Amino acid sequence: MDDLILEFLASPVMREALPPALLIAIVTASMSVMVMAHRLSFLTVGVSHASLAGLGLAVTLSLPLLPTATVFAVLIALLLALIPRKKGISEDAGTGILFAGSMALGVLLISTANSAEVDLFGLLFGNILTISPVDLKWLYFMSGLIPVLFFLAARAWWSIAFDAVTADASGLPVSSLRLLLYGLVGLTVILCVKLAGIVLTAGLMILPAACAWFWGRSLFSLWLLSVLFSLLGTITGLIWSYIYEWPSGATVVLALCALFVISWSLNWGKSWATVYKG
Amino acid sequence: MTTPVVQISHLSFGPVNKPILDNISLELEAGHFLGIVGPNGAGKSTLLNIIAGLTAPHSGHIDLFGRCLTRFSRHKLLRQIGFLHQLHDHAPRLPMRIRDVVAMGLADYATPWRRVVHSDAIREALKRVDMDHLANADFRQLSGGQRQRARLARALVRKPRLLLLDEPSAALDSVRQEKLFQLLRKLCDDTGMSVIMVEHDIAAISSHVDSVACLNRKIHHHAMKGEDIPNNVWRAMYGDHIHIMAHDARCIGCSPDEHNLPQDRQHG
């Protein structure tokens, strides 16, 4: 096993993939705390699928892939934040509508494009191993920007998630902060799409915080645990994917799922033990 | 004369032909404890939300601490207000310790560049509601009444000049309820904080407050301590089928004078 890990670290492909993957892990884990707190899981699913339309658009108009997809995803996320909830269209219905609509648009656009240009499998399931230098720059820029904004707004988002009315009454600009949150979730989703692909992105955006939720007691501990779970899952996943030659994105998500199941059972065992003893 | 903490003049809210609040005028001095009573749907919570800057009135004017409440002054003015609303999440999901919940009430909680540790203020606020021994407990594990007290501590921790409470005693037992009203009375007397509290039970609050406003769309009567509320006010608020019982000489609006008892008692 040790040999394999050394071999993994020595492999040039993995050595190149590891830093961006770990960076993505930290950024997504931070945002996943807010995704859990604000119940935005379905939004991440919706936005990641909607990014297919962005990618389709980029392929058709021969625009740069990642920036176009980013702009598109952020727009979709902001649109969802503005959906008229008071008119009776709930957020999940709105997400469902945009999700299906833009996915359909994406499929149409990509099917008419020259199929040789598009690595559809890579888009759908992610491939961190084939990240280009341009993408890498883009990725570093975003993973610098998102944590800074996260640090500035985290407590405000947290108190909105806890009690939006009181947050509003204490003078916080709740609607602007919510727009910022949705926009940043959109940005983060695009980062994940590179690693885990459209279909698996939700895994990276939900699972780290979901694991942390069993153990954390405050915003800070949740964030720290979420980052640790995410890093552990990503490293384990990449090692497995190297050893067994599995697709990297799927393996990372599976590793995170395993961490979730372990957390859950340990927590269940703990509460069962307390009841039994007490 | 000192500037009033709250000055509301000719405030209206809702459609003109069927207003929710109609021509409300109200003034509140520092240290004054005002109770607002009225039937369900009388606009009590709406009035409180308007004062808290959550809803904009359709006409009329509000001054808080001598400054006009607008979209632009709102942010600054609200920092001096504590607010406890009624729409609580009955199954809180966020993992939080009680002291983190209270910390959220600090005026600079969400501004990371001005972050100072206020553990003394938090401890003091928790002590006021007898919750200091639970500072590290998980908020999700508390009972409804304990959560309500933690929320009250969150509203108090910023040492507000004005405290707005919407049925704060709803989750509390009668002993806790009495303690809450005593605490509010003491804060008004000691710190000069003003309180506006919406309650439906006038009997429970009347020996603690300085005045009671009877609200049903309009303010039908504003009774100071020791003053009676005439029967026609009760009827205007609740309709003709109420049964008025006098039970306590200290109580506002229900002194046991003979002329104040209803002549034709009907049951609803």
XYZ file of C-alpha atoms in Angstrom:
546
model
C 0.000 0.000 0.000
C 2.784 2.430 0.973
C 4.554 1.682 -2.261
C 1.396 2.412 -4.181
C 0.963 5.761 -2.445
C 4.575 6.671 -3.184
C 4.072 5.589 -6.763
C 0.885 7.690 -6.840
C 2.777 10.748 -5.657
C 5.572 10.074 -8.107
C 3.235 9.834 -11.064
C 3.411 13.092 -13.047
C -0.268 13.017 -14.000
C -1.337 12.755 -10.389
C 1.216 15.291 -9.250
C -0.331 17.759 -11.625
C -3.877 16.870 -10.676
C -3.417 16.904 -6.927
C -2.998 20.678 -6.219
C -6.042 21.798 -8.233
C -8.097 18.925 -6.845
C -7.194 19.833 -3.259
C -7.922 23.491 -3.943
C -11.331 22.603 -5.329
C -11.880 20.408 -2.289
C -11.265 23.310 0.099
C -13.429 25.781 -1.818
C -16.366 23.415 -2.304
C -16.214 22.240 1.307
C -16.481 25.829 2.517
C -19.433 26.587 0.299
C -21.078 23.259 1.103
C -21.595 24.448 4.696
C -23.769 27.252 3.336
C -25.441 24.922 0.846
C -26.531 22.741 3.778
C -27.495 25.684 5.982
C -29.629 27.340 3.299
C -31.017 24.064 1.881
C -29.552 24.720 -1.543
C -28.716 21.107 -2.446
C -31.147 21.060 -5.314
C -29.840 24.412 -6.508
C -26.367 22.875 -6.924
C -27.867 20.008 -8.927
C -29.858 22.458 -11.042
C -26.985 24.841 -11.716
C -24.507 22.096 -12.556
C -26.885 20.616 -15.107
C -27.720 24.063 -16.446
C -24.030 24.599 -17.120
C -24.376 22.077 -19.950
C -26.297 24.743 -21.866
C -23.421 27.147 -21.149
C -20.931 24.622 -22.461
C -23.121 23.969 -25.499
C -23.263 27.687 -26.168
C -19.493 27.950 -25.861
C -18.966 25.051 -28.301
C -21.451 26.445 -30.834
C -20.094 29.986 -30.775
C -16.503 28.766 -30.254
C -16.078 30.735 -27.063
C -13.725 29.641 -24.259
C -15.448 26.750 -22.450
C -14.911 27.394 -18.769
C -15.511 31.187 -18.680
C -18.697 30.872 -20.742
C -19.985 28.080 -18.551
C -19.130 30.137 -15.475
C -21.041 33.203 -16.602
C -23.972 31.029 -17.605
C -24.080 29.164 -14.297
C -23.913 32.351 -12.247
C -26.729 33.869 -14.306
C -28.885 30.786 -13.792
C -28.201 30.817 -10.057
C -29.088 34.514 -9.792
C -32.226 33.932 -11.824
C -33.241 31.257 -9.326
C -32.665 33.651 -6.438
C -35.056 36.092 -8.118
C -37.806 33.582 -8.888
C -41.089 35.056 -7.693
C -41.626 32.950 -4.605
C -44.599 35.016 -3.575
C -46.428 34.086 -6.757
C -46.468 30.497 -5.539
C -43.597 29.112 -7.598
C -41.486 27.393 -4.995
C -37.752 27.320 -5.279
C -37.544 23.618 -6.078
C -40.118 23.974 -8.874
C -38.154 26.931 -10.261
C -34.922 24.963 -10.090
C -36.598 22.025 -11.800
C -37.842 24.221 -14.639
C -34.478 25.879 -15.299
C -32.641 22.585 -14.822
C -34.678 20.741 -17.457
C -34.872 23.716 -19.802
C -31.176 24.470 -19.930
C -30.216 20.789 -20.009
C -32.445 20.387 -23.089
C -30.859 23.464 -24.674
C -27.407 22.075 -23.895
C -28.160 18.710 -25.475
C -29.486 20.396 -28.638
C -26.487 22.714 -28.935
C -23.927 19.991 -28.344
C -25.629 17.540 -30.723
C -25.404 20.068 -33.560
C -21.774 20.903 -32.789
C -18.887 18.957 -34.187
C -18.828 16.000 -31.845
C -15.079 15.590 -32.077
C -14.597 18.903 -30.256
C -16.609 17.938 -27.235
C -15.513 15.455 -24.629
C -19.070 14.778 -23.498
C -18.062 12.055 -21.090
C -15.538 14.428 -19.504
C -18.208 17.106 -19.163
C -20.747 14.794 -17.618
C -18.494 12.924 -15.249
C -15.481 15.192 -14.901
C -11.828 14.636 -15.449
C -9.330 16.472 -13.340
C -6.498 14.654 -15.079
C -6.982 16.520 -18.343
C -7.043 20.059 -16.999
C -5.458 22.534 -19.420
C -3.071 25.344 -18.359
C -5.675 28.005 -19.264
C -8.321 26.218 -17.211
C -5.832 25.969 -14.400
C -5.313 29.743 -14.307
C -9.055 30.280 -14.296
C -9.408 27.756 -11.517
C -6.726 29.381 -9.359
C -8.355 32.773 -9.811
C -11.745 31.482 -8.722
C -10.427 29.518 -5.807
C -8.767 32.685 -4.590
C -11.883 34.796 -5.024
C -14.489 32.478 -3.511
C -12.809 31.951 -0.100
C -12.259 35.706 0.336
C -15.942 36.442 -0.289
C -16.868 33.457 1.843
C -14.812 34.773 4.746
C -16.420 38.204 4.484
C -20.005 37.007 4.250
C -20.000 33.706 6.178
C -21.434 35.001 9.442
C -24.067 37.090 7.721
C -25.171 34.069 5.642
C -25.144 31.960 8.750
C -27.427 34.293 10.665
C -29.760 34.523 7.669
C -29.935 30.732 7.561
C -30.656 30.651 11.284
C -33.343 33.319 11.320
C -33.852 35.490 8.254
C -36.434 37.792 9.847
C -34.184 38.728 12.753
C -31.210 39.118 10.417
C -33.294 41.534 8.376
C -34.462 43.388 11.477
C -30.917 43.795 12.721
C -30.050 45.718 9.585
C -28.364 43.093 7.364
C -28.984 43.550 3.620
C -30.622 40.128 3.374
C -31.641 40.134 -0.292
C -28.232 41.307 -1.553
C -26.485 38.758 0.629
C -28.754 36.042 -0.711
C -27.965 37.062 -4.296
C -24.251 36.924 -3.485
C -24.675 33.470 -1.976
C -26.512 32.108 -5.017
C -23.949 33.653 -7.352
C -21.059 32.134 -5.427
C -22.753 28.737 -5.331
C -23.008 29.041 -9.120
C -19.269 29.814 -9.360
C -18.333 26.961 -7.071
C -20.449 24.520 -9.032
C -18.411 25.327 -12.139
C -15.188 24.623 -10.270
C -16.574 21.234 -9.299
C -17.715 20.431 -12.809
C -14.058 20.268 -13.824
C -13.306 17.730 -11.118
C -16.491 15.719 -10.806
C -18.469 16.588 -13.907
C -22.007 17.847 -14.283
C -23.691 14.777 -12.905
C -21.536 14.320 -9.812
C -20.993 17.937 -8.764
C -23.777 17.872 -6.198
C -21.785 15.203 -4.365
C -18.889 17.591 -3.748
C -21.203 20.454 -2.855
C -23.265 18.549 -0.300
C -21.352 15.602 1.121
C -18.506 17.374 3.002
C -20.873 19.528 5.064
C -23.303 16.643 5.435
C -20.506 14.610 7.070
C -19.537 17.584 9.247
C -23.144 18.115 10.341
C -22.918 15.003 12.532
C -19.995 16.360 14.538
C -19.845 20.160 14.293
C -21.218 22.359 17.049
C -20.589 25.837 15.616
C -20.016 27.578 12.301
C -16.244 27.364 12.653
C -16.095 23.709 13.646
C -18.509 22.816 10.852
C -16.362 24.621 8.316
C -13.137 23.034 9.577
C -14.609 19.521 9.653
C -16.168 20.008 6.259
C -12.788 20.999 4.773
C -11.052 18.052 6.457
C -13.664 15.561 5.234
C -13.436 17.020 1.757
C -9.619 16.805 1.654
C -9.658 13.274 3.009
C -12.293 12.207 0.501
C -10.465 13.814 -2.413
C -7.072 12.298 -1.562
C -8.543 8.855 -0.909
C -10.585 9.068 -4.080
C -7.632 10.087 -6.232
C -5.445 7.300 -4.786
C -8.155 4.714 -5.452
C -8.699 6.074 -8.912
C -4.952 5.750 -9.569
C -4.680 2.239 -8.163
C -7.751 0.753 -9.818
C -7.802 3.070 -12.841
C -11.304 4.245 -11.969
C -12.670 7.592 -13.231
C -11.387 10.231 -10.784
C -14.595 12.253 -10.193
C -16.750 9.241 -9.457
C -14.158 7.776 -7.137
C -13.849 10.999 -5.118
C -17.624 11.216 -4.728
C -17.757 7.553 -3.684
C -15.023 8.135 -1.100
C -17.038 11.060 0.304
C -20.140 8.866 0.399
C -18.164 6.283 2.356
C -17.122 9.002 4.839
C -20.758 10.021 5.170
C -21.882 6.470 5.898
C -19.081 6.064 8.466
C -20.002 9.374 10.172
C -23.632 8.423 10.203
C -23.081 4.988 11.702
C -20.641 6.284 14.326
C -23.115 8.970 15.281
C -25.989 6.510 15.349
C -23.896 4.176 17.471
C -23.040 7.019 19.818
C -26.639 8.071 20.411
C -27.706 4.444 20.715
C -24.992 3.904 23.346
C -26.152 6.955 25.318
C -29.737 5.761 25.342
C -28.685 2.237 26.286
C -26.445 3.419 29.132
C -28.800 6.140 30.319
C -37.830 67.828 26.487
C -35.948 64.738 25.369
C -36.521 63.319 21.913
C -38.973 60.417 21.965
C -37.586 56.972 21.151
C -40.419 56.253 18.762
C -42.673 58.799 17.145
C -45.276 57.526 14.719
C -47.607 59.934 13.007
C -50.601 59.140 10.790
C -49.259 55.773 9.749
C -51.397 53.630 7.453
C -50.803 50.264 5.848
C -52.832 48.191 3.410
C -55.444 49.085 0.755
C -57.216 52.412 1.287
C -60.725 50.944 1.380
C -59.722 48.100 3.717
C -56.628 49.187 5.648
C -54.765 46.838 7.969
C -53.516 49.803 9.971
C -55.345 53.102 9.808
C -54.010 56.472 10.912
C -51.844 55.250 13.791
C -50.089 57.852 15.898
C -47.964 56.876 18.837
C -45.175 58.330 20.894
C -42.807 56.531 23.229
C -40.362 58.048 25.708
C -37.146 56.428 26.898
C -37.787 53.894 29.646
C -41.436 53.481 28.696
C -42.962 49.984 28.613
C -45.869 49.840 26.182
C -48.156 46.854 25.783
C -50.193 46.477 22.616
C -53.294 44.322 22.878
C -55.948 43.491 20.348
C -57.741 40.572 18.700
C -56.184 38.254 16.108
C -55.658 39.973 12.780
C -55.753 43.416 14.376
C -52.464 44.426 12.755
C -50.357 44.121 15.911
C -47.512 42.202 14.282
C -47.706 44.375 11.170
C -47.249 47.482 13.291
C -44.273 45.920 15.037
C -42.731 44.879 11.689
C -43.122 48.421 10.402
C -41.366 49.856 13.445
C -38.645 47.208 13.014
C -38.118 48.435 9.455
C -39.143 45.113 7.845
C -42.200 46.501 6.083
C -42.606 49.979 4.680
C -45.847 51.783 5.585
C -48.036 53.048 2.741
C -48.377 56.461 4.315
C -47.345 58.220 7.457
C -44.071 58.862 9.148
C -41.849 57.108 11.682
C -39.042 58.699 13.651
C -36.743 56.454 15.656
C -34.485 58.161 18.201
C -35.322 61.463 16.539
C -34.307 60.329 13.035
C -36.615 59.512 10.189
C -36.775 55.773 9.353
C -36.044 55.390 5.631
C -34.434 52.789 3.407
C -31.129 54.570 3.899
C -31.187 55.330 7.621
C -32.635 51.886 8.359
C -29.310 50.112 8.617
C -27.958 52.461 11.282
C -31.162 52.853 13.252
C -31.831 49.137 13.443
C -28.534 48.540 15.211
C -30.094 50.082 18.303
C -33.204 47.919 18.212
C -33.731 44.423 19.578
C -36.486 42.437 17.897
C -38.124 39.168 18.844
C -40.615 38.058 16.217
C -43.156 35.307 16.234
C -42.266 33.203 13.200
C -39.870 30.746 14.691
C -38.370 27.722 13.130
C -39.782 24.993 15.315
C -37.196 22.451 14.256
C -33.896 24.356 14.117
C -31.349 22.569 11.946
C -28.137 24.504 12.373
C -25.708 23.046 14.885
C -25.135 25.936 17.280
C -24.279 26.459 20.899
C -26.500 28.796 22.903
C -23.758 31.381 23.213
C -23.315 31.425 19.427
C -27.037 32.045 19.059
C -26.786 34.950 21.493
C -23.654 36.266 19.751
C -25.728 36.646 16.578
C -27.568 39.482 18.278
C -24.404 41.583 18.560
C -24.548 44.575 16.261
C -21.155 43.798 14.663
C -21.600 40.011 14.471
C -21.591 39.842 10.678
C -18.746 42.294 10.024
C -15.496 40.302 10.156
C -13.302 43.391 9.986
C -14.771 44.700 13.233
C -14.869 41.435 15.109
C -14.312 41.738 18.841
C -14.964 39.019 21.378
C -17.912 40.061 23.503
C -18.012 37.109 25.875
C -18.923 39.338 28.824
C -21.917 40.818 27.052
C -23.042 37.339 26.017
C -22.699 36.006 29.547
C -24.604 38.954 30.941
C -27.460 38.544 28.461
C -27.695 34.825 29.251
C -27.687 35.557 32.966
C -30.621 37.910 32.566
C -32.745 35.069 31.213
C -31.297 32.461 33.637
C -29.581 30.520 30.886
C -25.908 31.083 31.716
C -25.443 27.469 32.823
C -26.516 26.334 29.343
C -24.109 28.572 27.390
C -22.425 25.613 25.703
C -25.525 23.473 25.170
C -26.775 22.627 21.685
C -29.611 24.956 20.676
C -31.423 22.112 18.903
C -31.695 20.094 22.115
C -33.524 22.795 24.090
C -37.218 22.962 24.876
C -39.410 25.564 23.206
C -39.396 27.809 26.281
C -35.618 27.626 26.664
C -35.176 28.499 23.000
C -37.452 31.462 23.452
C -35.321 32.681 26.367
C -32.147 32.218 24.314
C -33.738 34.304 21.544
C -34.619 36.964 24.076
C -30.981 36.999 25.211
C -30.009 37.441 21.559
C -32.283 40.474 21.331
C -30.872 41.904 24.576
C -27.165 41.300 23.977
C -26.693 44.401 21.826
C -28.104 46.522 24.679
C -30.831 48.006 22.499
C -32.460 51.353 23.187
C -35.729 49.932 21.935
C -36.931 46.359 22.281
C -39.773 45.052 20.118
C -41.431 41.845 21.278
C -44.153 39.944 19.451
C -45.948 37.686 21.919
C -42.729 36.795 23.737
C -44.503 34.721 26.362
C -46.162 32.327 23.905
C -43.827 29.414 24.719
C -43.352 30.239 28.397
C -45.050 28.844 31.483
C -46.747 31.308 33.831
C -43.772 31.552 36.210
C -41.379 32.301 33.335
C -43.893 34.709 31.857
C -44.040 36.671 35.104
C -40.230 36.647 35.318
C -39.975 37.924 31.753
C -42.294 40.859 32.423
C -40.398 41.667 35.634
C -37.105 41.584 33.727
C -38.448 43.931 31.066
C -39.785 46.295 33.735
C -36.400 46.302 35.460
C -34.520 46.954 32.199
C -36.805 49.871 31.410
C -36.291 51.366 34.868
C -32.539 50.709 35.162
C -31.218 51.269 31.648
C -33.813 53.553 30.096
C -34.545 50.973 27.399
C -38.025 51.278 25.912
C -40.181 48.249 25.161
C -43.083 47.721 22.803
C -44.657 44.348 23.474
C -47.542 42.727 21.671
C -49.529 40.414 23.919
C -53.041 39.093 23.775
C -53.442 38.692 27.530
C -53.946 42.168 28.982
C -54.419 40.805 32.496
C -50.941 39.280 32.554
C -49.118 42.403 31.465
C -51.123 45.251 32.943
C -49.377 45.392 36.306
C -45.963 45.674 34.616
C -46.438 48.053 31.709
C -46.639 51.843 31.773
C -49.413 51.976 29.233
C -51.577 49.783 27.053
C -52.606 50.563 23.497
C -55.739 48.842 22.275
C -55.244 48.128 18.602
C -57.675 46.870 16.026
C -56.847 48.569 12.746
C -56.799 51.848 14.690
C -55.534 52.596 18.124
C -58.848 52.660 19.939
C -57.472 53.702 23.246
C -54.145 54.364 24.845
C -54.486 53.889 28.591
C -51.807 54.962 31.019
C -51.224 53.150 34.284
C -54.182 53.563 36.620
C -56.517 54.573 33.815
C -59.639 52.674 32.774
C -60.413 51.446 29.319
C -64.057 52.247 28.560
C -66.376 49.431 27.582
C -67.072 50.820 24.156
C -63.372 50.398 23.377
C -63.505 46.700 24.231
C -66.578 46.324 22.072
C -65.003 48.201 19.188
C -62.034 45.845 19.366
C -63.548 42.472 20.038
C -67.197 42.900 19.069
C -70.294 42.831 21.251
C -70.017 39.338 22.591
C -67.219 39.863 25.094
C -67.545 39.307 28.786
C -65.506 41.739 30.838
C -64.308 40.636 34.259
C -62.606 42.963 36.695
C -60.156 41.140 38.894
C -57.327 43.312 40.072
C -57.212 46.870 41.240
C -53.683 47.384 39.865
C -54.671 46.305 36.415
C -54.948 48.818 33.633
C -58.320 49.032 31.970
C -60.214 46.779 34.340
C -60.810 48.643 37.566
C -63.765 47.173 39.467
C -65.857 50.350 39.319
C -69.558 49.709 38.944
C -69.994 52.031 35.960
C -67.349 50.151 34.068
C -69.116 46.799 34.087
C -71.080 45.877 31.005
C -74.821 46.313 31.345
C -75.934 43.650 28.936
C -73.638 40.647 29.193
C -73.724 38.377 26.243
C -71.689 35.307 25.544
C -70.164 34.625 22.169
